[in-house]
Coordinates of N, CA and C in Angstrom, one line a residue:
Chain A
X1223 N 16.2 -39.1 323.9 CA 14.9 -39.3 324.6 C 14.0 -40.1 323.7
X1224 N 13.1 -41.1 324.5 CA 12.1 -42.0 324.1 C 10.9 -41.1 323.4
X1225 N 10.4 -40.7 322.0 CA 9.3 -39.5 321.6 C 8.2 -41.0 321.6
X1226 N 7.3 -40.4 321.6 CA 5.8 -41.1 321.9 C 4.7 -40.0 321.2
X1227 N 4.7 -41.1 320.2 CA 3.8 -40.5 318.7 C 2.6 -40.7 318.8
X1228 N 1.4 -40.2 319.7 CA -0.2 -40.8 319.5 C -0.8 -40.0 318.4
X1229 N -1.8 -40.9 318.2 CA -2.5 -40.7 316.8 C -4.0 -41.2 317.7
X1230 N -5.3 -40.2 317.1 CA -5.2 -39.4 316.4 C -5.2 -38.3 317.9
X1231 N -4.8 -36.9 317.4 CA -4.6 -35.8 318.3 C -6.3 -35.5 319.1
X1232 N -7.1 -35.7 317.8 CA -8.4 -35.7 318.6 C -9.8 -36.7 317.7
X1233 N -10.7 -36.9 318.5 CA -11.2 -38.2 317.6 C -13.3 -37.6 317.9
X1234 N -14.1 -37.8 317.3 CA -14.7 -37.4 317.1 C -16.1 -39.0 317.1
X1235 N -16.6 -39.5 317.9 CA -17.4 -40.6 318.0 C -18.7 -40.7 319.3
X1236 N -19.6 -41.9 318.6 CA -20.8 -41.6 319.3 C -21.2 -42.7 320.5
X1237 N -22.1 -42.4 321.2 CA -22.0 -43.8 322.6 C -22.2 -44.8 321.6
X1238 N -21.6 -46.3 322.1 CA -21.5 -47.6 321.5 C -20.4 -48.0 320.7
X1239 N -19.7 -46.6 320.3 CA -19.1 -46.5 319.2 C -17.5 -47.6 319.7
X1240 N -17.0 -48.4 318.6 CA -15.9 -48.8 319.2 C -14.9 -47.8 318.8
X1241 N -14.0 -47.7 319.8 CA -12.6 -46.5 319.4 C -11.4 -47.1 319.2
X1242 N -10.7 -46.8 318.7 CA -8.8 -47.1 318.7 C -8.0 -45.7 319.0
X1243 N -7.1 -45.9 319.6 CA -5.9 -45.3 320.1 C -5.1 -45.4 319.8
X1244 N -3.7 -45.2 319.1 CA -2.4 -45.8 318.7 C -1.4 -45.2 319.3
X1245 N -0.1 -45.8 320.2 CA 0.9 -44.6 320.7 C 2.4 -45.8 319.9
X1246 N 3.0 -44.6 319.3 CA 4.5 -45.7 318.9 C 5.7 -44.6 319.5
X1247 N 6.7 -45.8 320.0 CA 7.5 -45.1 320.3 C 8.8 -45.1 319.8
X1248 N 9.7 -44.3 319.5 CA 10.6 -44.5 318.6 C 11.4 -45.2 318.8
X1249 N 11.8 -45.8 319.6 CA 12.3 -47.3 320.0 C 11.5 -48.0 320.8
X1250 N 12.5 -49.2 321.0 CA 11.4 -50.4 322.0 C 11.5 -50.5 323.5
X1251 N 10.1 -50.3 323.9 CA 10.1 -50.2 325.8 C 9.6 -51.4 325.8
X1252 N 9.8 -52.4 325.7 CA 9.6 -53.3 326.1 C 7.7 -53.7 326.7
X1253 N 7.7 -53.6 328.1 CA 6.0 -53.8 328.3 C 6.1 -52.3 329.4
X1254 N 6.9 -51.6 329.3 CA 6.6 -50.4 330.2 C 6.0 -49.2 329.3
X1255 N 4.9 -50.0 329.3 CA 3.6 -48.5 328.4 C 2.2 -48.8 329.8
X1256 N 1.8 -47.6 329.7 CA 0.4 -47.2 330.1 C -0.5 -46.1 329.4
X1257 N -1.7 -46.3 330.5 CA -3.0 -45.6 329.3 C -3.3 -45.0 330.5
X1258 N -3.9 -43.4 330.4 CA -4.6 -42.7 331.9 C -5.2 -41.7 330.8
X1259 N -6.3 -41.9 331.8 CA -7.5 -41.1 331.1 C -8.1 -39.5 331.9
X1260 N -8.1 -39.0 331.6 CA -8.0 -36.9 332.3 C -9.2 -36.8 331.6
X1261 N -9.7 -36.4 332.7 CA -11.1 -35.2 332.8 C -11.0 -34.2 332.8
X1262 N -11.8 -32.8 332.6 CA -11.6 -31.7 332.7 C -11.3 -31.4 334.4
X1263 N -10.2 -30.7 334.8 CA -10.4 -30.3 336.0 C -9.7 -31.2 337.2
X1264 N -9.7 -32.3 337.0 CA -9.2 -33.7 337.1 C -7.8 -34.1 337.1
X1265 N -7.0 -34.5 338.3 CA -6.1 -35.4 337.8 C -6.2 -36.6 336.9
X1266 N -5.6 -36.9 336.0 CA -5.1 -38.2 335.7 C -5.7 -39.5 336.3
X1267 N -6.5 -40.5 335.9 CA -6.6 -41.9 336.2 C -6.0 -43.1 335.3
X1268 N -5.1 -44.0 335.5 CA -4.4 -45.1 334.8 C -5.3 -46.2 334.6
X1269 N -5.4 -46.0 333.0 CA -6.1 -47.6 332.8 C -5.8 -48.9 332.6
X1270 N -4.7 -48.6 332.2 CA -3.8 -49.7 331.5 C -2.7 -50.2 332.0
X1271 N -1.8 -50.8 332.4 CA -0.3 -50.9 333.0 C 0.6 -52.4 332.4
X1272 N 1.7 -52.0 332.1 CA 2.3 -53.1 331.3 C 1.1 -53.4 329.8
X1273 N 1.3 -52.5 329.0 CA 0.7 -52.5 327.9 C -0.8 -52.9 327.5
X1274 N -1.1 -54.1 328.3 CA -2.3 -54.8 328.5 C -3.4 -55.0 329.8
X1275 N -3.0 -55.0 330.9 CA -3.3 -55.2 332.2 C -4.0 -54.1 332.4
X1276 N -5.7 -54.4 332.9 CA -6.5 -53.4 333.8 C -6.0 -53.2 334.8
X1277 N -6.6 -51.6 335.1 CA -6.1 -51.1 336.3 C -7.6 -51.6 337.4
X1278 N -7.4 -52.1 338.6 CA -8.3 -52.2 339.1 C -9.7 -51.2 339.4
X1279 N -10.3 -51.4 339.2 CA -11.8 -50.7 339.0 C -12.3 -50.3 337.6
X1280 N -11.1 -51.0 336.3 CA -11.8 -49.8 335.2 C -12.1 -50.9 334.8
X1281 N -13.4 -50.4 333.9 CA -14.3 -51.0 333.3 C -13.7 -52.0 332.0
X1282 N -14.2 -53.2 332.3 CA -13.5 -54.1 331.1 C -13.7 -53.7 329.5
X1283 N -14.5 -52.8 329.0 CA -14.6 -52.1 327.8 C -13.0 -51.6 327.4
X1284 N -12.1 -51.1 328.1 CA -11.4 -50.7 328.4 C -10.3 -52.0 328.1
X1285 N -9.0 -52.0 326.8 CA -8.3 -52.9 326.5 C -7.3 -52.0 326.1
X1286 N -6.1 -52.9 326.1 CA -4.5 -52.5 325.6 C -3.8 -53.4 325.0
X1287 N -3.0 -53.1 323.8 CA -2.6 -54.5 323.1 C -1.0 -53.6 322.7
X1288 N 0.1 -55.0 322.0 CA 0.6 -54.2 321.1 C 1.8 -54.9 322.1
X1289 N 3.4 -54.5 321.1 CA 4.5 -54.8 321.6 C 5.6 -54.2 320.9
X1290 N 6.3 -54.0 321.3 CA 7.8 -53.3 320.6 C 7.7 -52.0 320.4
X1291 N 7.2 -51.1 319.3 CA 7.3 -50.2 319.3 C 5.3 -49.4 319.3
X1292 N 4.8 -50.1 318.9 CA 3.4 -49.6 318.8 C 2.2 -50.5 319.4
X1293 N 1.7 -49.5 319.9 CA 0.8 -49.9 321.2 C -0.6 -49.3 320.8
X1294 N -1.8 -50.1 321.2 CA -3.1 -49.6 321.0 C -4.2 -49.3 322.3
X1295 N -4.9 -48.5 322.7 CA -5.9 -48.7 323.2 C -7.3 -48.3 322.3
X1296 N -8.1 -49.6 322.8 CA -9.2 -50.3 322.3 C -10.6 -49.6 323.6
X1297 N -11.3 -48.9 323.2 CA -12.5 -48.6 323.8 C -13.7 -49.4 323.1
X1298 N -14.1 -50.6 323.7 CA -15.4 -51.6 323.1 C -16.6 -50.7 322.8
X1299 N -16.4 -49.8 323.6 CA -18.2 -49.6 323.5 C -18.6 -48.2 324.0
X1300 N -18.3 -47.4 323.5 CA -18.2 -46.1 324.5 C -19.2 -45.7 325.1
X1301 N -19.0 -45.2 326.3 CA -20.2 -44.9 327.1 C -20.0 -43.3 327.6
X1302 N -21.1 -42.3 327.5 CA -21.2 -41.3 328.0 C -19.9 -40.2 328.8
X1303 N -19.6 -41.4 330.2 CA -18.3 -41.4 330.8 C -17.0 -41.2 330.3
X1304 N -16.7 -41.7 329.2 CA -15.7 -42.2 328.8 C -14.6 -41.0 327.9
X1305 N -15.7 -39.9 327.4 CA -15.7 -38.6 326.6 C -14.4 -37.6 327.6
X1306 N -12.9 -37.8 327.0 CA -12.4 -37.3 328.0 C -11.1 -37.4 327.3
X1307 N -9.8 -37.1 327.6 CA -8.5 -36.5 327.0 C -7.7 -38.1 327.7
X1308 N -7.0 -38.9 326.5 CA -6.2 -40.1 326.6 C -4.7 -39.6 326.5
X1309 N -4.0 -40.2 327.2 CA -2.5 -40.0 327.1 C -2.3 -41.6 327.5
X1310 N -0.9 -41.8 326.6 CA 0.0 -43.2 326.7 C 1.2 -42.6 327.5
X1311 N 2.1 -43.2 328.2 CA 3.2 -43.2 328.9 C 4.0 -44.2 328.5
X1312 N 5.5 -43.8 328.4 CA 6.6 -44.8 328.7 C 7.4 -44.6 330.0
X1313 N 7.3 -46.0 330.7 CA 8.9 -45.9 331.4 C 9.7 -46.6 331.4
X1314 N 10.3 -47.0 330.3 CA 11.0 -47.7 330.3 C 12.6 -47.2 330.3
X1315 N 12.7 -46.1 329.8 CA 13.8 -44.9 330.2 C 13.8 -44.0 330.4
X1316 N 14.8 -43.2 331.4 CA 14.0 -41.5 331.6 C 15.0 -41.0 330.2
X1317 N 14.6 -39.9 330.4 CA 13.1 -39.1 330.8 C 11.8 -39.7 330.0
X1318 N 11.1 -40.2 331.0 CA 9.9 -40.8 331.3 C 8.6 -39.9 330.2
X1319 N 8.3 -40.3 329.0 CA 7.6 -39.4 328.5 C 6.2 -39.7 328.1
X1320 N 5.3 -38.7 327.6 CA 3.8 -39.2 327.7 C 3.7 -38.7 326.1
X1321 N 2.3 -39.4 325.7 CA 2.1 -39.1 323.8 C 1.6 -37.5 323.8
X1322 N 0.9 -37.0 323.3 CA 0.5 -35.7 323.2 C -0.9 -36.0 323.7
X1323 N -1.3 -36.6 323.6 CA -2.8 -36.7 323.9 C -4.1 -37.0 323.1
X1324 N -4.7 -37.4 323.2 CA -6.2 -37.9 322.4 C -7.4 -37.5 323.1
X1325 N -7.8 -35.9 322.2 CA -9.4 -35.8 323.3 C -10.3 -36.2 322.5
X1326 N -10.9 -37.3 322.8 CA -12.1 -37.8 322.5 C -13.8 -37.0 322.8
X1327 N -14.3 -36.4 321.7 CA -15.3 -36.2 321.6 C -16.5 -36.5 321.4
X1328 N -17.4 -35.8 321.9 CA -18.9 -36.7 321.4 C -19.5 -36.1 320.0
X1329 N -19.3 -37.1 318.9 CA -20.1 -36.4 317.7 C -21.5 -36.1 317.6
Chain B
X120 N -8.1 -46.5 350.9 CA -8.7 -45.6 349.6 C -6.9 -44.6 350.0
X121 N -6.2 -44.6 348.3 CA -5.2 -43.8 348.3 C -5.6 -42.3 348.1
X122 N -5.4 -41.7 348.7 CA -5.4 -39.9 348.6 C -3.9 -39.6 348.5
X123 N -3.8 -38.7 347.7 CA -2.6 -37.6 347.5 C -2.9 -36.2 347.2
X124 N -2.6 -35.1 348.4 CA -3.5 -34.1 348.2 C -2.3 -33.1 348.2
X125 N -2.2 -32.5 347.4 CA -0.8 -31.1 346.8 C -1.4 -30.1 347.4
X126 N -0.4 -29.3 347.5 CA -0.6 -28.0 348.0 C 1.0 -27.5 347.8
X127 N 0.9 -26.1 348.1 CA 1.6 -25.3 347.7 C 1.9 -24.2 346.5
X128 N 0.9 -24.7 346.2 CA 1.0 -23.5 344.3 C 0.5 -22.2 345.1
X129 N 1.1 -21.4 344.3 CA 0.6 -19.9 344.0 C 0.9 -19.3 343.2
X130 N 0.9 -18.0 342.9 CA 1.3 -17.1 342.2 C 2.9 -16.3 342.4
X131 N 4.4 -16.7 341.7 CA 5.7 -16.0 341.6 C 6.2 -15.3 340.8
X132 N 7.0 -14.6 341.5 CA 7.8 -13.6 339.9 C 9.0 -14.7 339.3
X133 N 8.8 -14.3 338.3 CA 10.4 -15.4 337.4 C 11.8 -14.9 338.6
X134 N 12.1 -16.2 339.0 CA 13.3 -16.0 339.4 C 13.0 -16.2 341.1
X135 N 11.9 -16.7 341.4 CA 12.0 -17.0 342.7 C 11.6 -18.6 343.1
X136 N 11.3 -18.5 344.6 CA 11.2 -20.1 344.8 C 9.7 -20.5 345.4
X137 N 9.7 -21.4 345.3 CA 7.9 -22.5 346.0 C 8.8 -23.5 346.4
X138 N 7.8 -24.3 347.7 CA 8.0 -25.5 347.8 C 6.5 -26.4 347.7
X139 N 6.3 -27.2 347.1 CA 5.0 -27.8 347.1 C 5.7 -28.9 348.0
X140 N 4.0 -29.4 348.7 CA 3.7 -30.6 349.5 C 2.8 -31.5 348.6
X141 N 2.8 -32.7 348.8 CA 2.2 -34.0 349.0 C 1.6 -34.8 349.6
X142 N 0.6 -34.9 350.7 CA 0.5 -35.6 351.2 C -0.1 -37.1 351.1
X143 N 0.1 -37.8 351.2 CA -0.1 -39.4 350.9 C -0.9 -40.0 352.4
X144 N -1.8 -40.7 352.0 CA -2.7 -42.0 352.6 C -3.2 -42.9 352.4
X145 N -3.5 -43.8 352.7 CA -3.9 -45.2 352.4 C -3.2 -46.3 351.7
X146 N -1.6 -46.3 352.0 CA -1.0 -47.3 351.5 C 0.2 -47.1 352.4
X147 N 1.0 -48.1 352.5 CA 2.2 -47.8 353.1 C 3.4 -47.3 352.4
X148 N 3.5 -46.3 352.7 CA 4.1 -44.5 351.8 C 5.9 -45.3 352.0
X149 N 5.9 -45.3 352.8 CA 7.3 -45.9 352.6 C 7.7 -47.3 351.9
X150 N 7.0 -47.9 351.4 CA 7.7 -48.9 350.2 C 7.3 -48.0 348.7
X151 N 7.2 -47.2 348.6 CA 6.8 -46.7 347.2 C 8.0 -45.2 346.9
X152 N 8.0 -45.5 345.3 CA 8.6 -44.5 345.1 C 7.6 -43.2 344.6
X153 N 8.0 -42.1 344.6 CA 6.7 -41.1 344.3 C 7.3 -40.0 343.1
X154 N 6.2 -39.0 343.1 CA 6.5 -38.5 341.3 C 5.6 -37.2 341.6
X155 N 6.6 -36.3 340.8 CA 5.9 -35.1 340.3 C 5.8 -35.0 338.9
X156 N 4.7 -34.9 338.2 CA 4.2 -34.5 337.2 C 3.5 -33.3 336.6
X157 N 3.4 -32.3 335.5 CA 2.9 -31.0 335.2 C 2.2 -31.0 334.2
X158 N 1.7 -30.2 334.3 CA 0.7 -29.9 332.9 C 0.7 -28.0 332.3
X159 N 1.2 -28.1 331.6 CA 1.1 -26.6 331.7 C -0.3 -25.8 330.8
X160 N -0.9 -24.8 331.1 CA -2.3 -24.4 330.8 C -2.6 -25.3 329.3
X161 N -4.0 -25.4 329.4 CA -4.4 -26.5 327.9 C -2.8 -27.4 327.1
X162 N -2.0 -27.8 327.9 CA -1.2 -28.4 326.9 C -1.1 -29.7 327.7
X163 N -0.2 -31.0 327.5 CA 0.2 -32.3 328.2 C 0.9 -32.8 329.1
X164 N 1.0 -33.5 329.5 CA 1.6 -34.1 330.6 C 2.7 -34.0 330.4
X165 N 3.8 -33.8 331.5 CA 5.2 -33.7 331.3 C 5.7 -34.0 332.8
X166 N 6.5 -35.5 332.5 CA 7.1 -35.7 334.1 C 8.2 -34.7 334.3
X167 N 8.1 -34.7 335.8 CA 9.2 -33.9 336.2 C 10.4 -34.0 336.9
X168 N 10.3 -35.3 338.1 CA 10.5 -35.8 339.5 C 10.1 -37.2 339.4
X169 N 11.4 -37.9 339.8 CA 11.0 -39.0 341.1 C 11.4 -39.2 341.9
X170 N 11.6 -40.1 343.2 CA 12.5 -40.9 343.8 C 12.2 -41.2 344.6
X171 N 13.5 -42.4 344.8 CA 12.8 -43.7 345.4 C 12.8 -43.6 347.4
X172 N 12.0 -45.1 347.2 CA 11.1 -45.4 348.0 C 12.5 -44.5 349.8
X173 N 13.2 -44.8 349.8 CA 14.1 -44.2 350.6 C 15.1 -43.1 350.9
X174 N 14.7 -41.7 349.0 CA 15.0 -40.8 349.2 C 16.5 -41.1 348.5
X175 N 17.1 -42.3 348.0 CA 18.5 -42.7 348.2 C 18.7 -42.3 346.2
X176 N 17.8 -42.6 345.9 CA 18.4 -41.9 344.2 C 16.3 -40.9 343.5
X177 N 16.8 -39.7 342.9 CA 16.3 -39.1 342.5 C 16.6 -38.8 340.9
X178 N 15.6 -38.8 340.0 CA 15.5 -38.8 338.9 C 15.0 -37.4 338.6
X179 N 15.1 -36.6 337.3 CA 14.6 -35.1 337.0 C 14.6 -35.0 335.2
X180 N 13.7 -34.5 335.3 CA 13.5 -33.8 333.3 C 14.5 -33.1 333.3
X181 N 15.3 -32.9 332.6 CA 16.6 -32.1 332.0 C 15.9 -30.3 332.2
X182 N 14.5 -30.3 331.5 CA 13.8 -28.9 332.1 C 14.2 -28.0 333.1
X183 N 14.2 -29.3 334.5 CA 13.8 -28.6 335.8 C 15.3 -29.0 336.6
X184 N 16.2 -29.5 335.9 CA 17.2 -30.7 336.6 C 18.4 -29.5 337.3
X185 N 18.6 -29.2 338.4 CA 19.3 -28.1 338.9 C 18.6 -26.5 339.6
X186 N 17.4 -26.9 339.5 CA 16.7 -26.1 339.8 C 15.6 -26.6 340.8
X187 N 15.0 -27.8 340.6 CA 13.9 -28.2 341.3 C 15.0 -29.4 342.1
X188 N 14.2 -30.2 343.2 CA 14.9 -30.7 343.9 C 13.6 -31.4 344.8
X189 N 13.4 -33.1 344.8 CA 12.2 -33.6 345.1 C 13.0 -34.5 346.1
X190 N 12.2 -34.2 347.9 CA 12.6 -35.3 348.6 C 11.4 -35.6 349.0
X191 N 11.2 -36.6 350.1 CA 10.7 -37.5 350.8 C 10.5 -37.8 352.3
X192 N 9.7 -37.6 353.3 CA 9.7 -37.8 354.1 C 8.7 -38.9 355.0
X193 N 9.7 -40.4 354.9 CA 8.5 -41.1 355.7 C 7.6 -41.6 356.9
X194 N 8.5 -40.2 357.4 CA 7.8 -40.1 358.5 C 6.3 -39.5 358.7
X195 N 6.0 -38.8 357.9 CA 5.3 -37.9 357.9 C 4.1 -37.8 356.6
X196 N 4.9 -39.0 355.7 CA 3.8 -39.3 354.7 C 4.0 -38.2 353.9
X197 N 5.1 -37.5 353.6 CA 4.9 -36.2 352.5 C 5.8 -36.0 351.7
X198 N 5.8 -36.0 350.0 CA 6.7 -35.5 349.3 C 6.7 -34.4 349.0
X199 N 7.8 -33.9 348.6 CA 7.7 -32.4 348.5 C 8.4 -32.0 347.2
X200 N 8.6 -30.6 346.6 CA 9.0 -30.2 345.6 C 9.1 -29.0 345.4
X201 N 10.9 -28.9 345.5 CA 11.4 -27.5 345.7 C 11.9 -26.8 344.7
X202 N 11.2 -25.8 344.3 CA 11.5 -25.2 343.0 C 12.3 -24.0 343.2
X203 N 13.4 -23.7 342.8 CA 14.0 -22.5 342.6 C 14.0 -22.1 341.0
X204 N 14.5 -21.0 341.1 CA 14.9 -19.9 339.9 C 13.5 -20.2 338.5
X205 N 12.5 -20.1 339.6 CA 11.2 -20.3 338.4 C 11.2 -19.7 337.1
X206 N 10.8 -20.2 336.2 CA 10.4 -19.3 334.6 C 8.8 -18.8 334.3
X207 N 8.8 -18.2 333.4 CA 7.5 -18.5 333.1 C 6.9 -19.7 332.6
X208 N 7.6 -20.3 331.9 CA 7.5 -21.8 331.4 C 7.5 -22.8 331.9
X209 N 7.2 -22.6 333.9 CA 7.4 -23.7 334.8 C 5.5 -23.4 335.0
X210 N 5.1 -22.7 334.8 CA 3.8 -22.2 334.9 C 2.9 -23.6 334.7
X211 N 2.6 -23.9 335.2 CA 1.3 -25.4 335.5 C 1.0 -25.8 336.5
X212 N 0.1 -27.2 336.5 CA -0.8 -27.5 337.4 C 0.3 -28.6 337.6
X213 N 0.6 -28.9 339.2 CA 1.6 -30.0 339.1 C 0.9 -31.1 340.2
X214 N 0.9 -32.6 339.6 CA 0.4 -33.4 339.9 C 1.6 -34.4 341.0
X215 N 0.9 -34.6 341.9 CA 1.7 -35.9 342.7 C 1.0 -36.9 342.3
X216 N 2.2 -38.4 342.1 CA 1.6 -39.7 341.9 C 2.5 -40.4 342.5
X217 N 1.6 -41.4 342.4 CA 2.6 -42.9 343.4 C 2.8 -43.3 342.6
X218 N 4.5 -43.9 342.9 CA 5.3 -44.8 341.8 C 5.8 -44.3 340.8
X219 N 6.6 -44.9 340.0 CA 7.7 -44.3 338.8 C 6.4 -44.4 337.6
X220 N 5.6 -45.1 338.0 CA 4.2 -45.3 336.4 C 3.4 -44.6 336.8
X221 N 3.1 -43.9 337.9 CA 2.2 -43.1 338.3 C 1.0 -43.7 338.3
X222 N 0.3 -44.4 339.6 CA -0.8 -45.4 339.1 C -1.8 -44.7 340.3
X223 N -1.3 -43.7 340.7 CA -2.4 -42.9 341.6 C -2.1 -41.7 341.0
X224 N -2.7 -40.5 341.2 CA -2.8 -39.0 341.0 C -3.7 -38.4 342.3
X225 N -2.8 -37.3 342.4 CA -3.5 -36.0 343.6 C -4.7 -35.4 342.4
X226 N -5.2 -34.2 342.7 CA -5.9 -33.1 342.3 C -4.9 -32.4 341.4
X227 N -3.7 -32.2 341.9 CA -3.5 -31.5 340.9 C -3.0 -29.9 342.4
X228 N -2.1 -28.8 342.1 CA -2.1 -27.6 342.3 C -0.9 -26.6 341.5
X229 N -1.6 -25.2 341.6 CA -1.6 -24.8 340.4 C -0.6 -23.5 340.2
X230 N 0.7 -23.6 339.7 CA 2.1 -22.8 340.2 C 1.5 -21.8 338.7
X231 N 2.1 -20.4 339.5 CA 1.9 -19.6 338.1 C 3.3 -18.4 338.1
X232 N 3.7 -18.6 337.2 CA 5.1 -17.8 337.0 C 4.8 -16.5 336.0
X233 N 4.8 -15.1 336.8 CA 4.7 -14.0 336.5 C 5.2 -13.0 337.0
X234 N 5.6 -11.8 336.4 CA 5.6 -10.5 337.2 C 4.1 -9.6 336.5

């Protein structure tokens, strides 16, 4: 199985703040990574698709970079909204797996 | 506007069965493949289920693989997901999504495995 290593488990920052995300995975998926962002209570919303590519309606603050094995998400500018639990996905082979998660706090 | 609205959770003893529903709107349900995903209390995302747009090949987490069993109906706009010989470690909130990347999500409903 493909493990998907995000860092950090939880992150601690203030509105404006810029954030990083990192997910590696132990081999290479090629561009089949995503980013979805969970709210308390909440399904799941996808921000990201094919490593880089907004999901329609999310806010362009909102960026994904990275190739081969390690992938980033980039939050420009944090906004109130945004304070919420991150997970990366691969599908590039099953079983189809997600990172552990990043809950982003407000310091 | 896509909706995917689950149902079927409740409360089971280890060793019995559920079927959860799916229902899907606002896209045309039959070119897509669809997906069950779980979360079990405060912990992460764990797929579970796919398959494709015609029902014709299905995919499963090694977890659930002989036990659960995900079809498709496009007539009716509904996936579904049949769980037998539950554990207590099937215990979560299980999400329907559209497609193998999951680019839509339901609410979410909420299976609990107990005696």
């Amino acid at each position: 199985d493909i493990q998907m290593t995000q860092s950090p488990s939880s992150l601690s920052a203030s509105v404006r703040d810029r954030v990083t995300i990192t997910c590696r995975a132990s081999q290479g998926i090629g561009n089949d990574l995503g980013w979805y962002q969970q709210k308390p209570g909440q399904g799941p919303q996808r921000l990201i698709y094919a490593v880089s590519n907004l999901q329609s309606g999310v806010p362009s603050r909102f960026s994904g970079s990275g190739s081969g094995t390690e992938f980033t998400l980039t939050i420009s500018s944090l906004q109130p909204e945004d304070f919420a639990t991150y997970y990366c996905l691969q599908h590039f082979r099953y079983p189809f797996t997600f990172g552990q998660g990043t809950k982003l706090e407000i310091k | 506007e896509v909706q995917l609205v689950e149902s079927g959770g409740s409360l089971v003893q280890p060793g019995g069965s559920l079927r959860l529903s799916c229902g899907a709107s606002g896209f045309p349900f039959i070119n897509f493949w669809m997906s069950w995903v779980r979360q079990a209390p405060g912990k992460g995302l764990e797929w579970v289920a796919n398959i494709k747009q015609d029902g014709s090949e299905t995919y499963y987490a090694d977890s659930v693989k002989g036990r659960f069993t995900i079809s498709k109906d496009n007539a009716k706009n509904l996936v579904y997901l049949q769980m037998n010989s539950l554990r207590v470690e099937d215990t979560a909130v299980y999400y329907c999504a559209r497609n193998r990347y999951f680019d839509f999500w339901g609410r979410g409903t909420l299976v609990t495995v107990s005696s």
